[in-house]
Each structure stands twice: as C-alpha cells, then as structure tokens.
Amino acid sequence: MTSYFSDDTSLSRRQAIASIGALGAAAGLTHAAAPHLTHRALLSQDDLGWNEQTLEYELPPLPYAPDALEPYIDAQTMTIHHDKHHAGYVKGLNRALANLLQIRAGNADAALIAHWTNQLSFHGSGHVNHTLFWQGMAPPNKGGGGMPSGKLAAQIERDFGSFEQFLAQFKAAAASVEGSGWGWLVWEPIARQLLVLQMENQQKLMMTGVVPILGIDVWEHAYYLRYQNRRAAYVDAFVNLINWPWAQRRFESLG
Ligand code: MN3
C-alpha cells in the first residue's frame, strides 16, 4: 500500500485495518470491509477523524498551535476557524449521514433526500477542504513558504511555464472567487496535468476526478479579523505559509 500522506503510525494502523477489511469481505461483512478503501490520493481516515465504532467523523486537532502562523494568520482567526467553523462542517456532515440513514430505515421523510444530500456534499466537502487547508500550511520557520522542489516543481514548470506564472494564476484565481470559496491547485489525472481551479462555497465549480493538492480558503471567516475586505493581501500572506514539502509528498504519492 502507498502511504496516503500520513505518518508511519497511521500507515501501520491502516494496514491492520486493511487486513481486517479483507477478512470482513471474505465473511460477507460489507461494512467492515469498507474502511481500507480510503481514497489513496486524498487523505487518510485518521487525517479526517473517521471513527469506525461510532460511524461518525471527529474534528481533528490543528497540526500546530493557533498562533503558529502569525503574523500572516492571527491566532484568534485560527481558533474560531477551526473550533467553530470546521467543527460545524464535521457536525453537519455527521447529521446528514445520520438523517439519510434514518430515511433508508423508513424513519424519516424521504422527501428530504435532496436536502440531506445537498448537506452531505456541502459539509462533507467542508470537512475535507479544511483538513487539507490546515495541513497545507506550516509555520514560516518550520517549512512554510519558499518554493516547491523535485517532481512537483518540474510539473509546475511544465504546466504553468514557471513557478512565478503558477503563483500569479493561483493568487488571481483565489482572490477573484465570487463570494465564499477556495482556490485550488489540483492534479487532473487523465491528461496528467496540474490545473488551478476556483471553488465556490465548499464544493461548487470543482472538476470531477481531480485530486486537490493545495488549497486556500477565501471565505471571509478565514481572513476578515486581520485583513477585513483585503482578500488579495491575505492571499499574498498565505504564500508565506504554503507547506511545499507536504504538497510535494501528496503529488509524488499519486504515481
Ligand atoms: Mn473556512
């Protein structure tokens, strides 16, 4: 198995889960077999806080202290963003899953399938997006900022002309999202090229099948306390926090 962008501890755990899953599948236990099917190119179950006992997601902790990204992103913004906003997406995702389960069990109004499906997409994407966002940043003195190297740097040069041209396109795309949303560097696996995409809300405008490599949250809750309406200044500041070594590992794991 590949590493799924996690540390060795969770890899071992996942390998153990995969073994259990294989046994479960042999025994016809379809639900027990499912956990090892985590998207290899996205995030692990541990990254996303999936609890196999409760069948719910749990909010993962920030991978650093709330003030670790100062002065570019302030501690209060980080605390509210993680503890309130990200927590809200996890809660909304679990609620959508639970309600759809109740509908399938015949205990709730099937006319609400559209509503809960919409909620599942919005909150589920919100949970994944924020998990990627935290991991995609690092304190400036601990890996944040600078430039990519290795295969990712080479691919960026091939697909955007240069790192500077990529950065200009990424920043412009992020700064110009209509309303709330995200800017993403993604891998499009058919033509095998990197693309920059905008995302509205937590899921709209994304292209089916691409793998997110690196994203910036441009909802106002991500920057308004320090930057007010100056989204472009926040996007400029984010560049000093990009965890390129992490993005490189993600990219190289795609094979
Ligand atoms: Mn957010």
PDB file of N, CA and C in Angstrom, residues 95-117:
ATOM      1  N   ARG A  95     -24.551  14.860  10.704  1.00  0.00           N
ATOM      2  CA  ARG A  95     -26.005  14.993  10.751  1.00  0.00           C
ATOM      3  C   ARG A  95     -26.624  14.538   9.419  1.00  0.00           C
ATOM      4  N   ALA A  96     -25.983  14.897   8.320  1.00  0.00           N
ATOM      5  CA  ALA A  96     -26.503  14.490   7.008  1.00  0.00           C
ATOM      6  C   ALA A  96     -26.461  12.969   6.869  1.00  0.00           C
ATOM      7  N   LEU A  97     -25.339  12.373   7.265  1.00  0.00           N
ATOM      8  CA  LEU A  97     -25.224  10.913   7.182  1.00  0.00           C
ATOM      9  C   LEU A  97     -26.286  10.234   8.049  1.00  0.00           C
ATOM     10  N   ALA A  98     -26.483  10.758   9.248  1.00  0.00           N
ATOM     11  CA  ALA A  98     -27.449  10.168  10.183  1.00  0.00           C
ATOM     12  C   ALA A  98     -28.874  10.294   9.643  1.00  0.00           C
ATOM     13  N   ASN A  99     -29.189  11.431   9.065  1.00  0.00           N
ATOM     14  CA  ASN A  99     -30.544  11.632   8.547  1.00  0.00           C
ATOM     15  C   ASN A  99     -30.817  10.760   7.327  1.00  0.00           C
ATOM     16  N   LEU A 100     -29.825  10.597   6.481  1.00  0.00           N
ATOM     17  CA  LEU A 100     -30.013   9.720   5.320  1.00  0.00           C
ATOM     18  C   LEU A 100     -30.169   8.270   5.764  1.00  0.00           C
ATOM     19  N   LEU A 101     -29.458   7.908   6.827  1.00  0.00           N
ATOM     20  CA  LEU A 101     -29.622   6.566   7.394  1.00  0.00           C
ATOM     21  C   LEU A 101     -31.054   6.368   7.900  1.00  0.00           C
ATOM     22  N   GLN A 102     -31.576   7.371   8.569  1.00  0.00           N
ATOM     23  CA  GLN A 102     -32.949   7.297   9.087  1.00  0.00           C
ATOM     24  C   GLN A 102     -33.965   7.192   7.953  1.00  0.00           C
ATOM     25  N   ILE A 103     -33.722   7.912   6.870  1.00  0.00           N
ATOM     26  CA  ILE A 103     -34.629   7.836   5.716  1.00  0.00           C
ATOM     27  C   ILE A 103     -34.601   6.423   5.130  1.00  0.00           C
ATOM     28  N   ARG A 104     -33.403   5.856   4.986  1.00  0.00           N
ATOM     29  CA  ARG A 104     -33.298   4.497   4.440  1.00  0.00           C
ATOM     30  C   ARG A 104     -33.967   3.471   5.346  1.00  0.00           C
ATOM     31  N   ALA A 105     -33.958   3.770   6.648  1.00  0.00           N
ATOM     32  CA  ALA A 105     -34.571   2.851   7.606  1.00  0.00           C
ATOM     33  C   ALA A 105     -36.084   3.042   7.667  1.00  0.00           C
ATOM     34  N   GLY A 106     -36.586   4.031   6.935  1.00  0.00           N
ATOM     35  CA  GLY A 106     -38.034   4.264   6.918  1.00  0.00           C
ATOM     36  C   GLY A 106     -38.527   5.099   8.083  1.00  0.00           C
ATOM     37  N   ASN A 107     -37.596   5.746   8.786  1.00  0.00           N
ATOM     38  CA  ASN A 107     -37.975   6.519   9.978  1.00  0.00           C
ATOM     39  C   ASN A 107     -38.059   8.020   9.738  1.00  0.00           C
ATOM     40  N   ALA A 108     -37.825   8.447   8.511  1.00  0.00           N
ATOM     41  CA  ALA A 108     -37.847   9.888   8.241  1.00  0.00           C
ATOM     42  C   ALA A 108     -38.396  10.125   6.841  1.00  0.00           C
ATOM     43  N   ASP A 109     -38.741  11.367   6.592  1.00  0.00           N
ATOM     44  CA  ASP A 109     -39.419  11.758   5.364  1.00  0.00           C
ATOM     45  C   ASP A 109     -38.487  11.666   4.147  1.00  0.00           C
ATOM     46  N   ALA A 110     -38.810  10.782   3.220  1.00  0.00           N
ATOM     47  CA  ALA A 110     -37.978  10.589   2.034  1.00  0.00           C
ATOM     48  C   ALA A 110     -37.950  11.826   1.138  1.00  0.00           C
ATOM     49  N   ALA A 111     -38.906  12.720   1.322  1.00  0.00           N
ATOM     50  CA  ALA A 111     -38.907  13.958   0.535  1.00  0.00           C
ATOM     51  C   ALA A 111     -37.710  14.834   0.896  1.00  0.00           C
ATOM     52  N   LEU A 112     -37.049  14.530   2.005  1.00  0.00           N
ATOM     53  CA  LEU A 112     -35.899  15.332   2.434  1.00  0.00           C
ATOM     54  C   LEU A 112     -34.569  14.784   1.903  1.00  0.00           C
ATOM     55  N   ILE A 113     -34.637  13.792   1.035  1.00  0.00           N
ATOM     56  CA  ILE A 113     -33.393  13.237   0.478  1.00  0.00           C
ATOM     57  C   ILE A 113     -32.579  14.313  -0.232  1.00  0.00           C
ATOM     58  N   ALA A 114     -33.241  15.153  -1.009  1.00  0.00           N
ATOM     59  CA  ALA A 114     -32.500  16.203  -1.722  1.00  0.00           C
ATOM     60  C   ALA A 114     -31.807  17.139  -0.736  1.00  0.00           C
ATOM     61  N   HIS A 115     -32.526  17.518   0.308  1.00  0.00           N
ATOM     62  CA  HIS A 115     -31.955  18.424   1.307  1.00  0.00           C
ATOM     63  C   HIS A 115     -30.717  17.817   1.964  1.00  0.00           C
ATOM     64  N   TRP A 116     -30.848  16.576   2.435  1.00  0.00           N
ATOM     65  CA  TRP A 116     -29.721  15.978   3.171  1.00  0.00           C
ATOM     66  C   TRP A 116     -28.572  15.604   2.248  1.00  0.00           C
ATOM     67  N   THR A 117     -28.885  15.324   0.993  1.00  0.00           N
ATOM     68  CA  THR A 117     -27.817  15.054   0.024  1.00  0.00           C
ATOM     69  C   THR A 117     -27.011  16.319  -0.235  1.00  0.00           C
TER      70      THR A 117
END
